[in-house]
């Protein structure tokens, strides 16, 4: 009798703990509403309403606690205590007690929820002025905690149970929301810590609603026996990498692909596949990754999963029935997707007894801890206090700390084959930890480095100058630290007669340039001036000499034979209704049509060659406005062509100002 009462006490303890967790959730939401009301982003009436709801929930929780204390103090049968305690909270699921003589887990008995006991019910609570609050309600019970508790620790994980995958999708197709649901379903993120777009860590990401940096997370997942997907039962470790969706951050995506064996291709069921998603798909296929096609947002009224499943199957080369259907917002189908990831993703291949080799796929600078390096272990293992060597530079360091991200940093003694983790050596010199480098041990280390990454060529150049000339060295240091986190940025010093000392910076696109400048100003407290973006030209003089021009001020004087400009191969996806207006826009930008294909009855793909200088300013904005926002664009460098280009100077009081100069086509120079 005493043992059973103790067991029931533990059950009731879990129920009360759940009530308190829900109370804290409501209090946190109320506090957020008060902050938004104080900032003028919400009305005070909404904040008062949220406070009232938090008070009502708190009162119910206190009532649960008092009733529990009263019930446990009575001399009644254990089953009666459990039944009354479970019915004390409003909306609580009934408690099922075991039959006499049974000996199953007490917490799993205490919940009448279907498989699994931690099934999340995600509801949209409110729509307020475009703000959406998602409330997650669930029972954080033993089954929930067992998923993380029973997962193998880092360094002792069988590679056969590891699944490394990434998510590739267009902007606003629900990629970050799907990552949120995976974090919650796998138990690494509790209700108190949950927030929308959890993996978007930077303020600028949350403000703009886009993913800029890839984020790697270790997720434990238990596949139950008899699952509909046919996955092998057991506990697995999923290493998920959430990637950006914009074309300007393709280099982030390409680095993430090298650390994975599979890619989840996520497509909006109301919009279909976009050009940038198609480009990332080709990158994944080029990296020999297994593709798992998924349609998201199937709960939307305008969703057409049958139509876009056929379109996606045609592109990927599978049957429409093999395209998975999920709703990241409601959580529908996400657990089935996780099972499919386990079933379809091949485990990592590596030699555990070989000398350690790990690929650096990302890094970040921490003011207090120095360079934090993110690696994927290919062979061998790395252990705490090992002496490691960077194979490209030969620099050696001591491993002060290593571990995994789940979703915060978790220290570990070692990480082995197939695992994704972080390394900290205390090094403050950002040039000693390069993305694409191979990490090995100093003694008995590897001799053959890994393949690394092909460094991207900048597409757009612009000058960055500090408003205060004394901050030139601060800007140099800030660019070096930012380059550690964003390896696609290039820079070199330059001087302007009007703006003073600064840097000529190369970017992958206009958004990349805008984000980089914003990060420099926010993260390093700098005030900057940027010049107009331009591209690199090659000028051939009549005497045969050649000049590379990255700045209009470098355009040579004298007799010019010809000027070569870079061209790109552009892919445009759009509804077929806008073919005419897109062709008109591309012709005005000196484009040449390469081909046109229909992906479906009403969606068309157009392929053009366009001068890079014509699309760095307002081409994308004009494309969106002419197609009512339906068209999407992707482009890649495809060579050079000769063109009739001239330099245009703007004079102030009769003197040319180099910061205002531009190189344009002769027809547009008037």
XYZ file of C-alpha atoms in Angstrom, residues 79-589:
511
model
C -6.677 4.636 -7.312
C -9.194 7.059 -5.777
C -6.430 9.583 -5.091
C -5.126 9.410 -8.649
C -8.586 9.682 -10.186
C -9.500 12.751 -8.111
C -6.144 14.444 -8.643
C -6.263 13.986 -12.387
C -9.755 15.426 -12.620
C -8.891 18.499 -10.536
C -7.421 20.498 -13.426
C -9.709 21.864 -16.095
C -9.266 20.023 -19.373
C -6.776 17.548 -17.910
C -6.820 14.096 -19.529
C -8.168 11.282 -17.353
C -5.707 9.040 -15.524
C -5.666 5.339 -16.291
C -4.538 3.093 -13.478
C -2.992 -0.295 -14.148
C -4.722 -3.521 -13.496
C -3.835 -5.435 -10.348
C -0.387 -6.950 -10.565
C 0.759 -4.899 -13.547
C 4.060 -3.048 -13.356
C 4.287 -0.455 -16.110
C 5.817 3.014 -16.044
C 3.856 5.191 -13.666
C 4.025 8.328 -15.772
C 2.942 6.663 -18.990
C 0.009 5.164 -17.080
C -0.970 8.562 -15.766
C -1.692 9.886 -19.236
C -4.438 8.727 -21.534
C -2.813 10.346 -24.543
C -2.249 8.380 -27.721
C 1.184 7.590 -29.144
C 3.411 9.208 -28.083
C 2.456 10.494 -24.633
C 4.170 13.757 -25.430
C 2.044 14.405 -28.542
C 1.887 18.157 -29.007
C -1.356 19.924 -29.788
C -0.460 23.187 -31.474
C -3.191 25.804 -31.752
C -3.105 29.264 -33.125
C -4.301 31.302 -30.166
C -4.831 34.689 -31.727
C -4.365 36.893 -34.757
C -3.555 40.434 -33.603
C -2.573 42.973 -36.165
C -0.519 40.490 -38.155
C 1.110 39.006 -35.019
C 0.608 35.280 -34.548
C 1.031 33.622 -31.185
C 1.463 29.875 -31.125
C 0.607 28.118 -27.884
C 1.998 24.620 -27.425
C 0.174 22.419 -24.947
C 1.391 18.994 -23.985
C 2.255 16.673 -21.148
C 6.003 16.706 -20.403
C 5.980 13.229 -18.910
C 8.472 10.379 -18.511
C 8.082 9.399 -22.171
C 9.022 12.992 -23.063
C 12.078 13.007 -20.789
C 13.133 9.491 -21.754
C 13.665 10.609 -25.353
C 16.593 12.796 -24.299
C 17.656 10.689 -21.309
C 17.972 7.446 -23.310
C 19.801 9.059 -26.236
C 23.435 7.956 -26.531
C 25.903 10.609 -25.279
C 28.268 12.408 -27.671
C 31.388 10.399 -28.405
C 29.633 7.111 -27.650
C 27.083 7.184 -30.455
C 27.018 4.320 -32.936
C 27.337 5.888 -36.426
C 24.581 3.509 -37.584
C 22.110 5.468 -35.413
C 23.180 8.922 -36.654
C 21.218 10.752 -39.336
C 22.669 14.008 -40.686
C 20.250 16.111 -42.743
C 19.484 19.718 -43.628
C 16.344 21.610 -44.620
C 16.374 23.592 -47.874
C 13.474 25.854 -48.765
C 12.554 29.225 -50.215
C 12.032 32.246 -47.955
C 8.718 32.071 -46.057
C 7.989 28.432 -46.909
C 7.964 27.452 -43.218
C 11.494 26.121 -42.795
C 12.169 27.716 -39.385
C 8.700 26.803 -38.141
C 9.282 23.173 -39.094
C 12.574 23.275 -37.191
C 10.661 24.576 -34.145
C 8.255 21.631 -34.265
C 11.137 19.171 -34.546
C 12.809 20.736 -31.515
C 9.605 20.339 -29.502
C 8.735 16.820 -30.668
C 12.219 15.516 -29.901
C 12.139 16.996 -26.398
C 15.242 19.204 -26.549
C 13.130 22.353 -26.189
C 10.644 22.635 -23.330
C 7.500 24.746 -23.351
C 8.979 27.457 -21.154
C 11.893 28.097 -23.543
C 9.864 27.752 -26.743
C 9.502 30.735 -29.070
C 8.784 31.139 -32.764
C 11.817 30.743 -35.079
C 13.955 29.570 -32.158
C 17.043 28.889 -34.291
C 17.059 32.402 -35.775
C 19.417 33.807 -33.133
C 20.266 37.244 -34.555
C 17.937 40.208 -34.061
C 18.182 41.065 -37.743
C 16.922 37.572 -38.659
C 13.877 37.910 -36.429
C 13.122 41.444 -37.628
C 13.302 40.564 -41.316
C 11.786 37.104 -40.954
C 14.595 35.422 -42.908
C 17.349 32.966 -42.013
C 20.859 34.343 -42.549
C 23.065 31.838 -40.702
C 22.856 28.049 -40.802
C 22.234 26.462 -37.399
C 23.144 22.876 -36.451
C 21.154 21.030 -33.749
C 21.448 17.516 -32.265
C 18.016 15.906 -31.840
C 17.274 12.540 -30.171
C 14.339 10.682 -31.724
C 12.793 7.368 -30.729
C 11.096 5.364 -33.488
C 8.398 3.112 -32.115
C 7.766 -0.439 -33.262
C 5.013 -0.877 -35.829
C 5.261 2.666 -37.239
C 3.457 3.276 -40.532
C 6.615 4.508 -42.262
C 8.444 1.195 -41.780
C 11.452 2.728 -40.005
C 13.565 0.439 -37.840
C 12.539 0.867 -34.153
C 15.108 2.337 -31.780
C 16.625 5.586 -30.528
C 18.432 7.685 -33.109
C 20.454 10.904 -33.121
C 19.393 13.406 -35.789
C 21.826 16.210 -36.628
C 19.676 18.861 -38.315
C 21.039 21.953 -40.071
C 18.578 24.785 -40.738
C 19.787 26.677 -43.828
C 19.032 30.112 -45.372
C 16.670 30.319 -48.331
C 17.836 33.434 -50.207
C 20.151 33.171 -53.201
C 22.619 35.608 -51.614
C 23.356 33.051 -48.887
C 23.867 30.060 -51.173
C 27.404 29.642 -49.819
C 25.924 28.968 -46.371
C 23.740 26.270 -47.923
C 26.607 24.663 -49.867
C 28.726 24.370 -46.705
C 25.835 22.803 -44.808
C 25.299 20.226 -47.552
C 28.848 18.929 -47.095
C 28.015 17.997 -43.480
C 24.894 15.970 -44.401
C 23.771 12.788 -46.130
C 20.207 13.915 -46.921
C 18.226 17.095 -47.557
C 14.571 17.793 -46.782
C 13.233 19.767 -49.760
C 10.441 21.870 -48.230
C 7.905 23.520 -50.538
C 4.853 25.659 -49.757
C 1.686 23.752 -50.727
C 0.055 27.042 -51.728
C 2.890 28.444 -53.896
C 4.893 25.564 -55.308
C 8.639 25.357 -55.860
C 10.573 28.607 -56.356
C 13.682 29.392 -58.394
C 15.996 29.682 -55.386
C 14.749 26.378 -53.980
C 15.422 24.808 -57.355
C 18.994 26.150 -57.259
C 19.547 24.704 -53.771
C 18.074 21.400 -54.954
C 20.666 21.218 -57.737
C 23.388 21.939 -55.148
C 22.115 19.050 -53.020
C 22.008 16.704 -56.014
C 25.520 17.798 -56.955
C 26.663 16.891 -53.425
C 25.108 13.424 -53.884
C 22.554 13.896 -51.101
C 19.357 11.896 -50.784
C 16.344 14.176 -51.352
C 13.211 13.903 -49.178
C 10.435 15.998 -50.851
C 7.942 17.582 -48.414
C 4.936 19.864 -48.898
C 4.324 22.270 -46.021
C 1.341 24.455 -45.042
C -1.238 21.867 -46.058
C -3.618 23.461 -43.520
C -3.921 26.696 -45.525
C -7.273 27.293 -47.291
C -5.437 27.996 -50.544
C -3.225 24.901 -50.382
C -3.221 22.595 -53.402
C -1.063 19.639 -52.327
C -2.113 17.353 -55.190
C -1.068 19.844 -57.867
C 2.279 20.764 -56.307
C 3.049 17.172 -55.320
C 2.970 16.288 -59.028
C 5.178 19.298 -59.835
C 7.658 18.362 -57.109
C 7.667 14.692 -58.116
C 8.372 15.689 -61.733
C 11.428 17.741 -60.665
C 12.834 15.301 -58.106
C 12.011 12.180 -60.100
C 9.720 10.321 -57.719
C 6.066 9.327 -57.474
C 3.602 12.002 -56.215
C 2.538 9.625 -53.431
C 6.123 9.711 -52.080
C 5.912 13.478 -51.448
C 5.246 13.919 -47.723
C 2.603 16.363 -46.510
C 3.026 18.282 -43.255
C 1.835 21.384 -41.463
C 4.654 22.889 -39.421
C 2.208 25.269 -37.752
C -0.128 22.603 -36.387
C 2.464 19.816 -36.134
C 0.458 17.523 -38.436
C 2.700 14.938 -40.104
C 5.957 16.118 -38.473
C 6.443 12.894 -36.472
C 5.925 10.892 -39.673
C 8.526 13.099 -41.376
C 11.043 12.358 -38.604
C 10.433 8.627 -39.070
C 10.945 9.013 -42.827
C 14.212 10.874 -42.204
C 15.378 7.932 -40.093
C 14.287 5.433 -42.764
C 15.592 7.225 -45.881
C 18.768 8.966 -44.699
C 21.893 6.804 -44.987
C 24.105 6.699 -41.877
C 27.483 8.472 -42.034
C 30.490 6.522 -43.263
C 33.838 6.833 -41.492
C 36.682 4.868 -39.897
C 36.517 5.069 -36.110
C 40.094 3.789 -35.617
C 41.687 6.081 -38.199
C 43.490 9.353 -37.341
C 41.007 12.103 -36.558
C 39.733 14.234 -39.435
C 36.990 16.832 -38.978
C 35.703 19.368 -41.515
C 35.142 22.972 -40.373
C 31.825 24.028 -41.897
C 31.195 27.179 -39.843
C 32.706 29.341 -37.124
C 31.824 32.342 -35.005
C 33.754 34.801 -32.858
C 32.888 35.041 -29.155
C 34.258 38.078 -27.309
C 35.081 36.082 -24.179
C 35.854 32.594 -25.501
C 37.531 33.439 -28.790
C 36.876 31.493 -31.977
C 34.112 28.859 -31.738
C 34.528 26.337 -34.566
C 31.737 24.040 -35.821
C 32.907 20.723 -37.275
C 31.641 17.467 -38.724
C 33.824 14.510 -37.711
C 34.624 12.295 -40.715
C 37.156 9.819 -39.241
C 38.437 9.019 -35.757
C 37.465 11.108 -32.751
C 38.363 14.356 -31.010
C 38.687 14.431 -27.215
C 38.842 17.079 -24.534
C 42.385 18.428 -23.946
C 43.661 16.945 -27.218
C 46.329 18.884 -29.097
C 44.804 19.605 -32.509
C 46.307 20.903 -35.756
C 44.734 22.943 -38.566
C 45.983 21.214 -41.701
C 45.970 24.266 -44.013
C 47.839 26.641 -41.689
C 49.711 24.144 -39.502
C 48.612 26.018 -36.367
C 48.292 23.835 -33.240
C 46.029 24.418 -30.247
C 44.774 22.677 -27.141
C 41.096 21.705 -27.081
C 39.776 23.590 -24.058
C 36.170 22.577 -24.716
C 34.137 20.578 -27.181
C 30.568 19.389 -27.347
C 27.335 19.422 -29.352
C 24.497 21.900 -29.971
C 21.174 20.641 -28.603
C 19.975 23.422 -29.217
C 22.329 25.217 -26.799
C 25.962 24.212 -26.315
C 26.325 20.964 -24.329
C 29.845 19.992 -23.224
C 31.131 16.502 -24.036
C 34.271 14.510 -23.408
C 34.663 13.544 -27.071
C 32.867 13.449 -30.421
C 33.239 10.638 -32.932
C 32.489 9.563 -36.502
C 29.496 11.252 -38.073
C 28.859 13.633 -35.184
C 28.463 17.396 -35.542
C 29.803 19.569 -32.735
C 31.782 22.625 -31.703
C 35.410 23.202 -30.648
C 36.855 25.982 -28.467
C 40.604 26.520 -28.229
C 40.683 30.022 -26.767
C 42.346 31.413 -29.909
C 41.549 35.079 -30.600
C 43.248 35.256 -34.027
C 40.395 34.782 -36.475
C 42.745 33.814 -39.339
C 43.738 30.543 -37.638
C 40.313 28.890 -38.077
C 39.229 28.899 -41.704
C 35.989 27.473 -43.014
C 36.739 24.380 -45.126
C 39.927 23.518 -43.239
C 40.560 20.017 -41.830
C 41.130 19.529 -38.093
C 43.288 16.615 -36.955
C 45.332 15.714 -33.873
C 48.860 17.080 -33.512
C 50.353 13.670 -32.735
C 49.624 10.664 -34.978
C 47.290 12.855 -37.003
C 46.007 12.494 -40.538
C 48.169 13.323 -43.542
C 45.463 13.779 -46.200
C 43.143 16.792 -45.712
C 39.478 16.710 -46.669
C 38.196 18.337 -49.824
C 37.039 21.578 -48.189
C 34.942 24.156 -50.064
C 35.227 26.066 -53.280
C 35.400 29.714 -52.302
C 32.617 31.781 -53.928
C 33.402 34.626 -56.296
C 31.866 37.954 -55.227
C 29.058 39.153 -57.468
C 28.704 42.738 -56.221
C 31.297 45.212 -54.960
C 30.749 48.310 -52.837
C 32.905 50.586 -50.708
C 32.431 50.792 -46.935
C 33.840 53.846 -45.171
C 33.642 54.866 -41.495
C 32.032 58.261 -40.912
C 34.740 58.919 -38.333
C 38.132 58.401 -39.978
C 39.624 57.307 -36.647
C 37.481 54.146 -36.788
C 39.319 52.742 -39.823
C 41.234 50.159 -37.751
C 38.036 49.279 -35.857
C 36.347 48.615 -39.209
C 39.242 46.385 -40.293
C 39.002 44.338 -37.089
C 35.213 44.127 -37.395
C 35.469 42.857 -41.000
C 37.989 40.189 -39.966
C 35.678 38.933 -37.221
C 32.636 39.069 -39.482
C 34.504 37.179 -42.204
C 35.016 34.365 -39.700
C 31.229 34.085 -39.390
C 30.503 34.877 -43.049
C 33.298 33.520 -45.228
C 31.684 34.847 -48.422
C 32.646 38.452 -47.571
C 35.903 39.703 -49.123
C 37.558 43.070 -48.490
C 40.652 45.094 -49.319
C 41.700 48.627 -48.334
C 40.985 51.529 -50.670
C 41.073 55.311 -50.542
C 38.514 57.824 -51.782
C 39.215 61.507 -52.241
C 35.755 62.344 -50.891
C 35.277 59.640 -48.231
C 38.819 58.990 -47.005
C 40.123 55.569 -45.989
C 37.825 52.537 -46.248
C 37.470 49.073 -47.728
C 36.358 47.707 -51.059
C 34.086 44.781 -50.121
C 32.781 41.936 -52.260
C 29.357 40.384 -51.671
C 27.217 37.641 -53.209
C 24.296 39.986 -53.847
C 22.488 43.152 -52.817
C 20.755 41.574 -49.807
C 24.081 40.133 -48.671
C 25.591 43.630 -48.885
C 22.716 45.177 -46.950
C 22.819 42.512 -44.222
C 26.613 42.793 -43.876
C 26.509 46.554 -43.411
C 23.653 46.238 -40.910
C 25.574 43.609 -38.905
C 28.728 45.738 -38.845
C 26.784 48.693 -37.480
C 24.838 46.649 -34.897
C 27.394 44.138 -33.663
C 30.462 46.398 -33.709
C 28.857 49.804 -33.042
C 30.154 51.457 -36.214
C 28.717 54.304 -38.302
C 29.329 53.552 -41.993
C 28.837 55.038 -45.433
C 28.484 52.681 -48.409
C 28.987 53.544 -52.066
C 26.729 52.417 -54.895
C 27.151 48.718 -55.750
C 28.952 47.772 -58.946
C 30.659 44.812 -60.598
C 34.157 44.068 -61.938
C 34.988 45.105 -65.507
C 38.006 44.378 -67.697
C 39.130 47.203 -69.964
C 41.349 46.431 -72.978
C 43.304 49.404 -74.331
C 44.310 49.839 -77.970
C 47.930 49.142 -77.058
C 46.871 45.695 -75.764
C 47.162 46.433 -72.039
C 44.400 45.211 -69.758
C 42.976 46.861 -66.628
C 40.717 45.242 -64.032
C 38.231 47.840 -62.772
C 36.479 47.207 -59.434
C 35.751 50.890 -58.812
C 34.582 53.491 -61.353
C 37.447 55.737 -60.229
C 39.868 53.093 -61.632
C 38.396 53.372 -65.162
C 41.375 54.262 -67.376
C 41.631 57.319 -69.592
C 42.841 57.139 -73.169
C 41.984 55.043 -76.203
C 39.897 52.010 -75.222
C 39.538 49.041 -77.577
C 36.758 47.234 -75.709
C 35.235 46.710 -72.277
C 34.269 43.281 -70.946
C 31.443 42.980 -68.409
C 30.385 39.932 -66.370
C 27.196 38.138 -67.353
C 24.988 35.771 -65.376
C 22.708 32.907 -66.261
C 19.356 33.786 -64.685
C 16.457 31.434 -63.992
C 13.013 32.955 -63.473
C 9.984 30.980 -62.269
C 6.618 32.641 -62.680
C 2.934 32.031 -63.453
C 2.473 31.834 -67.203
C 0.268 34.981 -67.166
C 3.355 37.173 -66.757
C 5.556 35.798 -69.559
C 5.159 38.932 -71.703
C 6.025 41.462 -69.011
C 9.034 39.409 -67.873
C 10.385 39.212 -71.432
C 9.943 42.963 -71.835
C 11.858 43.626 -68.606
C 14.722 41.300 -69.580
C 15.023 42.824 -73.048
C 15.221 46.304 -71.534
C 18.106 44.996 -69.388
